[in-house]
PDB file of N, CA and C in Angstrom:
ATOM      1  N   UNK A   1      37.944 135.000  75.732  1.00 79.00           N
ATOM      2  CA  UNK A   1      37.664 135.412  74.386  1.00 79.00           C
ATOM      3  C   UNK A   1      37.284 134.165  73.585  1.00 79.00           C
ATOM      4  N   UNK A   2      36.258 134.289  72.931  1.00 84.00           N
ATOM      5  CA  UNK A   2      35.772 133.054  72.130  1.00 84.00           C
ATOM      6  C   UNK A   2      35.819 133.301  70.428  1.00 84.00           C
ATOM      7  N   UNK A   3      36.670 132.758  69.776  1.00 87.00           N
ATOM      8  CA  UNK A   3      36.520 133.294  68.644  1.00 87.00           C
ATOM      9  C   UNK A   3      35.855 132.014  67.600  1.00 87.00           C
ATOM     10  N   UNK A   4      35.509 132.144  66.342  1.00 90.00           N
ATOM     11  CA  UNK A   4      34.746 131.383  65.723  1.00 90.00           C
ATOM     12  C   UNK A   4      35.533 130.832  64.994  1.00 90.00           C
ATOM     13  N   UNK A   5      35.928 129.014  64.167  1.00 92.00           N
ATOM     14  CA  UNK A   5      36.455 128.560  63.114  1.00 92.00           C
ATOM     15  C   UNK A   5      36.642 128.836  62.105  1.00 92.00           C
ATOM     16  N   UNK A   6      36.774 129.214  61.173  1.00 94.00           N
ATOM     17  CA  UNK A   6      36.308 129.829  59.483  1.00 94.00           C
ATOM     18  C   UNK A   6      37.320 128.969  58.562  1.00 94.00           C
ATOM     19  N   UNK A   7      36.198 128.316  57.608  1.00 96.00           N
ATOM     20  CA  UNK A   7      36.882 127.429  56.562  1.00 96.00           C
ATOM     21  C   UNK A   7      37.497 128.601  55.310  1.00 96.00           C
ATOM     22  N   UNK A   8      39.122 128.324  55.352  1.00 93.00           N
ATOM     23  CA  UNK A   8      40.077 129.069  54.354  1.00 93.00           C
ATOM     24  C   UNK A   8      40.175 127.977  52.960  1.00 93.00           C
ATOM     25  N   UNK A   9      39.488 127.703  52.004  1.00 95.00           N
ATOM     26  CA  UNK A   9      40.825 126.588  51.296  1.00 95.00           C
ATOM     27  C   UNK A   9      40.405 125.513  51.630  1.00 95.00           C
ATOM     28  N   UNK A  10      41.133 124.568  51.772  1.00 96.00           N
ATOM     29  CA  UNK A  10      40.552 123.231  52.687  1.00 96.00           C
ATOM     30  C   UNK A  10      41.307 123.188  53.893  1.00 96.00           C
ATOM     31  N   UNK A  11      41.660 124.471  54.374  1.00 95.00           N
ATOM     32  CA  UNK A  11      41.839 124.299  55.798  1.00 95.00           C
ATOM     33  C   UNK A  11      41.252 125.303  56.937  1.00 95.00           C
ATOM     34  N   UNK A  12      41.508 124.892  57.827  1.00 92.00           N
ATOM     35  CA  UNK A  12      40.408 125.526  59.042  1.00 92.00           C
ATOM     36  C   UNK A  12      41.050 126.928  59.648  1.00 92.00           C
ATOM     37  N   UNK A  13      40.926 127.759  59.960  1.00 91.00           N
ATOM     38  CA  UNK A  13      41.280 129.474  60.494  1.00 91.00           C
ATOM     39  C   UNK A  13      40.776 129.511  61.965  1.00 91.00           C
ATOM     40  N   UNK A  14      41.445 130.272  62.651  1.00 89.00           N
ATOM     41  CA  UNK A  14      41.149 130.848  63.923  1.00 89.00           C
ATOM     42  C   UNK A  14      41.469 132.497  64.007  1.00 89.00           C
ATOM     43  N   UNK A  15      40.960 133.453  63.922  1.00 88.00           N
ATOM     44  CA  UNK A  15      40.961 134.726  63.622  1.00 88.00           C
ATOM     45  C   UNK A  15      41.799 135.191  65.012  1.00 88.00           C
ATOM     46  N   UNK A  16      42.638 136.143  65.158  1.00 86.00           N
ATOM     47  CA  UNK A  16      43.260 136.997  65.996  1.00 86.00           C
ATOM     48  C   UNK A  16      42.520 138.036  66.075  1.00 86.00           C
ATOM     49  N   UNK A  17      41.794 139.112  67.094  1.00 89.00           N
ATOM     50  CA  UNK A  17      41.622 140.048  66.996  1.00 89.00           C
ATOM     51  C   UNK A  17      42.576 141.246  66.521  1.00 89.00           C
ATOM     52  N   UNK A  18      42.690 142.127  66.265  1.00 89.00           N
ATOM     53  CA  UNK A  18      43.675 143.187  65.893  1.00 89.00           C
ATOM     54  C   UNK A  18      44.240 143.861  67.447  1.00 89.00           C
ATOM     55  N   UNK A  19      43.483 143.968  68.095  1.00 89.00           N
ATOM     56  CA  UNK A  19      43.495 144.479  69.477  1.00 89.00           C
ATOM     57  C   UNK A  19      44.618 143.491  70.410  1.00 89.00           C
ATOM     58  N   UNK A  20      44.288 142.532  70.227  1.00 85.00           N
ATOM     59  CA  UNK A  20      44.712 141.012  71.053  1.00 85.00           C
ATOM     60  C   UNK A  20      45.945 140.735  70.349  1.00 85.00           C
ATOM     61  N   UNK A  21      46.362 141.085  68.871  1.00 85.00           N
ATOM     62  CA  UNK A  21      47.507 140.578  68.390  1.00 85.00           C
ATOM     63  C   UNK A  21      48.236 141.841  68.736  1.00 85.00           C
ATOM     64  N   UNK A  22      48.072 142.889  68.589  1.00 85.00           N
ATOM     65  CA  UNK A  22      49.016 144.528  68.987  1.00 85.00           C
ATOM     66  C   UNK A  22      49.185 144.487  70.482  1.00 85.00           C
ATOM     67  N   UNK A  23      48.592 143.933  71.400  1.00 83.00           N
ATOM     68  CA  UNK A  23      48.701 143.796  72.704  1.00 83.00           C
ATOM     69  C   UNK A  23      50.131 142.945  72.945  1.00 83.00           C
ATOM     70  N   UNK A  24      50.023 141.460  72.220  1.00 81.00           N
ATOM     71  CA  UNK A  24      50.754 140.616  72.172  1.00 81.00           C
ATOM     72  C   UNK A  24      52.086 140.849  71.601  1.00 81.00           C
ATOM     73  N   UNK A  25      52.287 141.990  70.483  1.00 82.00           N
ATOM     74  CA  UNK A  25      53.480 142.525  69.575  1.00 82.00           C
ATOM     75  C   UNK A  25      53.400 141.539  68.242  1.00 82.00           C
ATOM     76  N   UNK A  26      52.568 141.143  68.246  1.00 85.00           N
ATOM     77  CA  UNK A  26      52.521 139.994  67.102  1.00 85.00           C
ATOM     78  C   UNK A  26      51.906 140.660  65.241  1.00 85.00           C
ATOM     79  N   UNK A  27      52.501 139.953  64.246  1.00 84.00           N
ATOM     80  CA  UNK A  27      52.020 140.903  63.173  1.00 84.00           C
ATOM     81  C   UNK A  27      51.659 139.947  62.294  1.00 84.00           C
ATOM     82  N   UNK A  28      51.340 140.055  60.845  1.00 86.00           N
ATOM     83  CA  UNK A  28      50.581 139.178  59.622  1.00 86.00           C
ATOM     84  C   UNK A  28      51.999 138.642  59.269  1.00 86.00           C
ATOM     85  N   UNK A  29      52.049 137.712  58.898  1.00 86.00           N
ATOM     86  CA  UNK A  29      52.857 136.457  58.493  1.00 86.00           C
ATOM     87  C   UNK A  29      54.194 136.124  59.530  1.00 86.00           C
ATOM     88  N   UNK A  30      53.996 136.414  60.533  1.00 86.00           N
ATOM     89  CA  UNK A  30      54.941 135.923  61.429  1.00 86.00           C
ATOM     90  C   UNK A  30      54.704 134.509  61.875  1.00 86.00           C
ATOM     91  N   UNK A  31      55.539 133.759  62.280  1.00 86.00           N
ATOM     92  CA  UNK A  31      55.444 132.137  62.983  1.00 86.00           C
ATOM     93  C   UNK A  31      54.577 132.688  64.182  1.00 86.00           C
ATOM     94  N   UNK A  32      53.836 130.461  63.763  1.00 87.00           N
ATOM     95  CA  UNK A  32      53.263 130.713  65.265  1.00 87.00           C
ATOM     96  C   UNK A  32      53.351 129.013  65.282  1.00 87.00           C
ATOM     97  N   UNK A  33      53.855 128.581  66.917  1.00 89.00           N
ATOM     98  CA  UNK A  33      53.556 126.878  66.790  1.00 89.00           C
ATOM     99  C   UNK A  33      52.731 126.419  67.737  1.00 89.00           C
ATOM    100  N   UNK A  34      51.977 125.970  67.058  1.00 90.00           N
ATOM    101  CA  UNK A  34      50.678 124.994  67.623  1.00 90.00           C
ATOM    102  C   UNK A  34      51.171 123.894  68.321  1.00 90.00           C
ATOM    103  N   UNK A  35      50.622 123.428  69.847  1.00 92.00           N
ATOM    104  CA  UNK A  35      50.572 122.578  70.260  1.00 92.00           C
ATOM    105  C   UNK A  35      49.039 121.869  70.692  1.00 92.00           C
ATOM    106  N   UNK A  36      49.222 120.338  70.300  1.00 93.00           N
ATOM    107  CA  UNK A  36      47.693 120.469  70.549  1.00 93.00           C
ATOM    108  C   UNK A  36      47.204 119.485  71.710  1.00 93.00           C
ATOM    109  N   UNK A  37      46.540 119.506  72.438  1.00 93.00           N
ATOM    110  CA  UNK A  37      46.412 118.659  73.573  1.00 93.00           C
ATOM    111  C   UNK A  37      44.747 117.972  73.564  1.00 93.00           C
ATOM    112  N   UNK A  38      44.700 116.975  72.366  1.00 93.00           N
ATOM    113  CA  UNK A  38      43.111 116.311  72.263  1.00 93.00           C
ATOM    114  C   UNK A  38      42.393 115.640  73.513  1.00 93.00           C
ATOM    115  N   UNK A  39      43.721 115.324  74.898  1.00 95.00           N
ATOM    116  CA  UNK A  39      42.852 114.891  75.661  1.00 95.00           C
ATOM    117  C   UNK A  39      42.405 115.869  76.447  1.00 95.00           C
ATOM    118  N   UNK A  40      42.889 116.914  76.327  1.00 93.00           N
ATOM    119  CA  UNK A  40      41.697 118.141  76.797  1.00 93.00           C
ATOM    120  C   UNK A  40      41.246 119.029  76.221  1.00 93.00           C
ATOM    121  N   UNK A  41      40.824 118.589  75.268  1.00 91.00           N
ATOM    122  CA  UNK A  41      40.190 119.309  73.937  1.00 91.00           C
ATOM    123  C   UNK A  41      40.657 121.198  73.677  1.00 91.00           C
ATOM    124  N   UNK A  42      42.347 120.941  74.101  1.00 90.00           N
ATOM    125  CA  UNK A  42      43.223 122.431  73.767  1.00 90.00           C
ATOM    126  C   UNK A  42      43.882 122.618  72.950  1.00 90.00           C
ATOM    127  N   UNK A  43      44.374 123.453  72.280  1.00 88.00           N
ATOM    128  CA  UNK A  43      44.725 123.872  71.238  1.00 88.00           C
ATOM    129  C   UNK A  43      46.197 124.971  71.782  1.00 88.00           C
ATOM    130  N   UNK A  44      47.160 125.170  71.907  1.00 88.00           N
ATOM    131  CA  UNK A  44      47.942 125.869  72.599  1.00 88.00           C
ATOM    132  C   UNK A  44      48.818 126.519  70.922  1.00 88.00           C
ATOM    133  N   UNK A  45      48.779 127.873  71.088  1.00 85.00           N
ATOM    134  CA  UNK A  45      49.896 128.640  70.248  1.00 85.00           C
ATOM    135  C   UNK A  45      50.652 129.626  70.773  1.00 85.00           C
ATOM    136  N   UNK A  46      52.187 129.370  70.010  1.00 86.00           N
ATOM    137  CA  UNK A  46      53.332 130.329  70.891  1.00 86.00           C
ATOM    138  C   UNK A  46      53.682 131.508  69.758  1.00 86.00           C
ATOM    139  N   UNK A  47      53.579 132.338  69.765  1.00 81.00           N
ATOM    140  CA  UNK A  47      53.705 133.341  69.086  1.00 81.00           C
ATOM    141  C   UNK A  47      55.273 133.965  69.569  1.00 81.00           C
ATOM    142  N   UNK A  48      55.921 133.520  68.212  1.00 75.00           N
ATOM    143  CA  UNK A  48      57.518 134.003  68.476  1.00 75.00           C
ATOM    144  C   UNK A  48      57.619 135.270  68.297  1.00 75.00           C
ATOM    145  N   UNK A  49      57.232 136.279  67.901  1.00 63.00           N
ATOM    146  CA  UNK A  49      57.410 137.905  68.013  1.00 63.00           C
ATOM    147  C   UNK A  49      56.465 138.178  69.278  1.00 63.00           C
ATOM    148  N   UNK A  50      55.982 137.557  69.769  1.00 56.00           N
ATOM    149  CA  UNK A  50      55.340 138.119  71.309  1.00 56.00           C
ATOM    150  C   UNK A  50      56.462 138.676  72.148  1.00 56.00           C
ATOM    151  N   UNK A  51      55.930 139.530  72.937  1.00 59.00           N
ATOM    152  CA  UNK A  51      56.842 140.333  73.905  1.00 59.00           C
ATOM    153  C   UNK A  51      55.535 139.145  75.508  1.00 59.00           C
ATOM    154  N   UNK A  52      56.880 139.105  76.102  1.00 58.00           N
ATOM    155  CA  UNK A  52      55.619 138.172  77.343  1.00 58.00           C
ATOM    156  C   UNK A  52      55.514 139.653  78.400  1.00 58.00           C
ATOM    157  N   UNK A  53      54.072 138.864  78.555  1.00 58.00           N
ATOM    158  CA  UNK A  53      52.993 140.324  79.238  1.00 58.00           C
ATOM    159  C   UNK A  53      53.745 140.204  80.804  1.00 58.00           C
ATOM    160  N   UNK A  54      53.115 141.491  81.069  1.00 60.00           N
ATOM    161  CA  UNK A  54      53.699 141.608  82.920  1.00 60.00           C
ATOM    162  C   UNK A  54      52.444 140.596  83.464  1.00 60.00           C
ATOM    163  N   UNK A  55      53.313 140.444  84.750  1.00 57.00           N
ATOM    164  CA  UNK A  55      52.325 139.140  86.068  1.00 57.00           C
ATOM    165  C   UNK A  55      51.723 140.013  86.575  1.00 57.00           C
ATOM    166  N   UNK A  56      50.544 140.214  87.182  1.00 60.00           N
ATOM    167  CA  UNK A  56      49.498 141.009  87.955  1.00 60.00           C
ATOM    168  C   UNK A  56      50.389 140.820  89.321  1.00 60.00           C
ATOM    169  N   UNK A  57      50.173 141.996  89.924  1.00 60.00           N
ATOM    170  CA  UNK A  57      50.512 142.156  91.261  1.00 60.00           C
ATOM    171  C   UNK A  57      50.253 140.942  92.436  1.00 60.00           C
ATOM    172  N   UNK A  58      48.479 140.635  92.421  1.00 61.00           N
ATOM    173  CA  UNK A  58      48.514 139.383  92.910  1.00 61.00           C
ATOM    174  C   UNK A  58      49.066 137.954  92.586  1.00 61.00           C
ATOM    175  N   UNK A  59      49.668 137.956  91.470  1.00 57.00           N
ATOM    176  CA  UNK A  59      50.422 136.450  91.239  1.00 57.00           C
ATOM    177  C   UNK A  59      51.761 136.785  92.129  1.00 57.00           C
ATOM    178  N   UNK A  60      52.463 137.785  91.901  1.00 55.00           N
ATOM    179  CA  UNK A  60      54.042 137.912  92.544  1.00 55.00           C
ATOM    180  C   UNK A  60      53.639 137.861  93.964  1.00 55.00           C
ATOM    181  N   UNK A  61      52.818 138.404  94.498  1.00 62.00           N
ATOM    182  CA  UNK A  61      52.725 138.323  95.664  1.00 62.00           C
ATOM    183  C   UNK A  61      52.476 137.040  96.192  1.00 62.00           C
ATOM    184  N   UNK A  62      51.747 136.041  95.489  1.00 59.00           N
ATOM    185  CA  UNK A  62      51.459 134.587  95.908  1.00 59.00           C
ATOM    186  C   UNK A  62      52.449 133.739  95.749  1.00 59.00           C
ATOM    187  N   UNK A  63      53.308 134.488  95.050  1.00 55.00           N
ATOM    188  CA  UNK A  63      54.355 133.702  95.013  1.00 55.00           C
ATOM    189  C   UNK A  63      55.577 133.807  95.894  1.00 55.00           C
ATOM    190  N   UNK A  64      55.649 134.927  96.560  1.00 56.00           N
ATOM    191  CA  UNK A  64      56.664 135.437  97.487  1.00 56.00           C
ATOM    192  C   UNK A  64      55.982 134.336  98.620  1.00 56.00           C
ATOM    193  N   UNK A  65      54.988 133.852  99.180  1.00 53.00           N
ATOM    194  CA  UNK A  65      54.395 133.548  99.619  1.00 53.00           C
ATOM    195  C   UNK A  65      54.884 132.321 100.353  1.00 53.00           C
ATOM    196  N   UNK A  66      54.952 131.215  98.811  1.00 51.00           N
ATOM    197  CA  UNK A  66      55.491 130.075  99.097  1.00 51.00           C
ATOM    198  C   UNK A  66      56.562 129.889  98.831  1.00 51.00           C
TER     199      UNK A  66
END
């Protein structure tokens, strides 16, 4: 998913889809903490009202594995 920058104010926005945040359990003014990783030009956020998603069948299985 690629979403676009948008200048708020004098600071910078990253839009949530509505779809992508209800998936996640996530809602409007809840925490979120940014981690940012410039030497690989990433941006990481943890969304504390997230419910964590199920593992696809093929990850558990790769993992029984080793």
């Amino acid at each position: 998913m690629v979403q676009k920058i948008l200048k708020t104010g004098n600071s910078l926005a990253v839009v949530v889809p509505a779809d992508f945040g209800k998936s996640l359990g996530i809602k409007a003014g809840e925490s979120v903490k940014v981690f940012a990783r410039p030497e690989k030009a990433e941006i990481l956020y943890k969304f504390f009202g997230a419910q964590q998603l199920p593992l696809s069948e093929n990850i558990l299985s790769l993992r029984k594995k080793t």
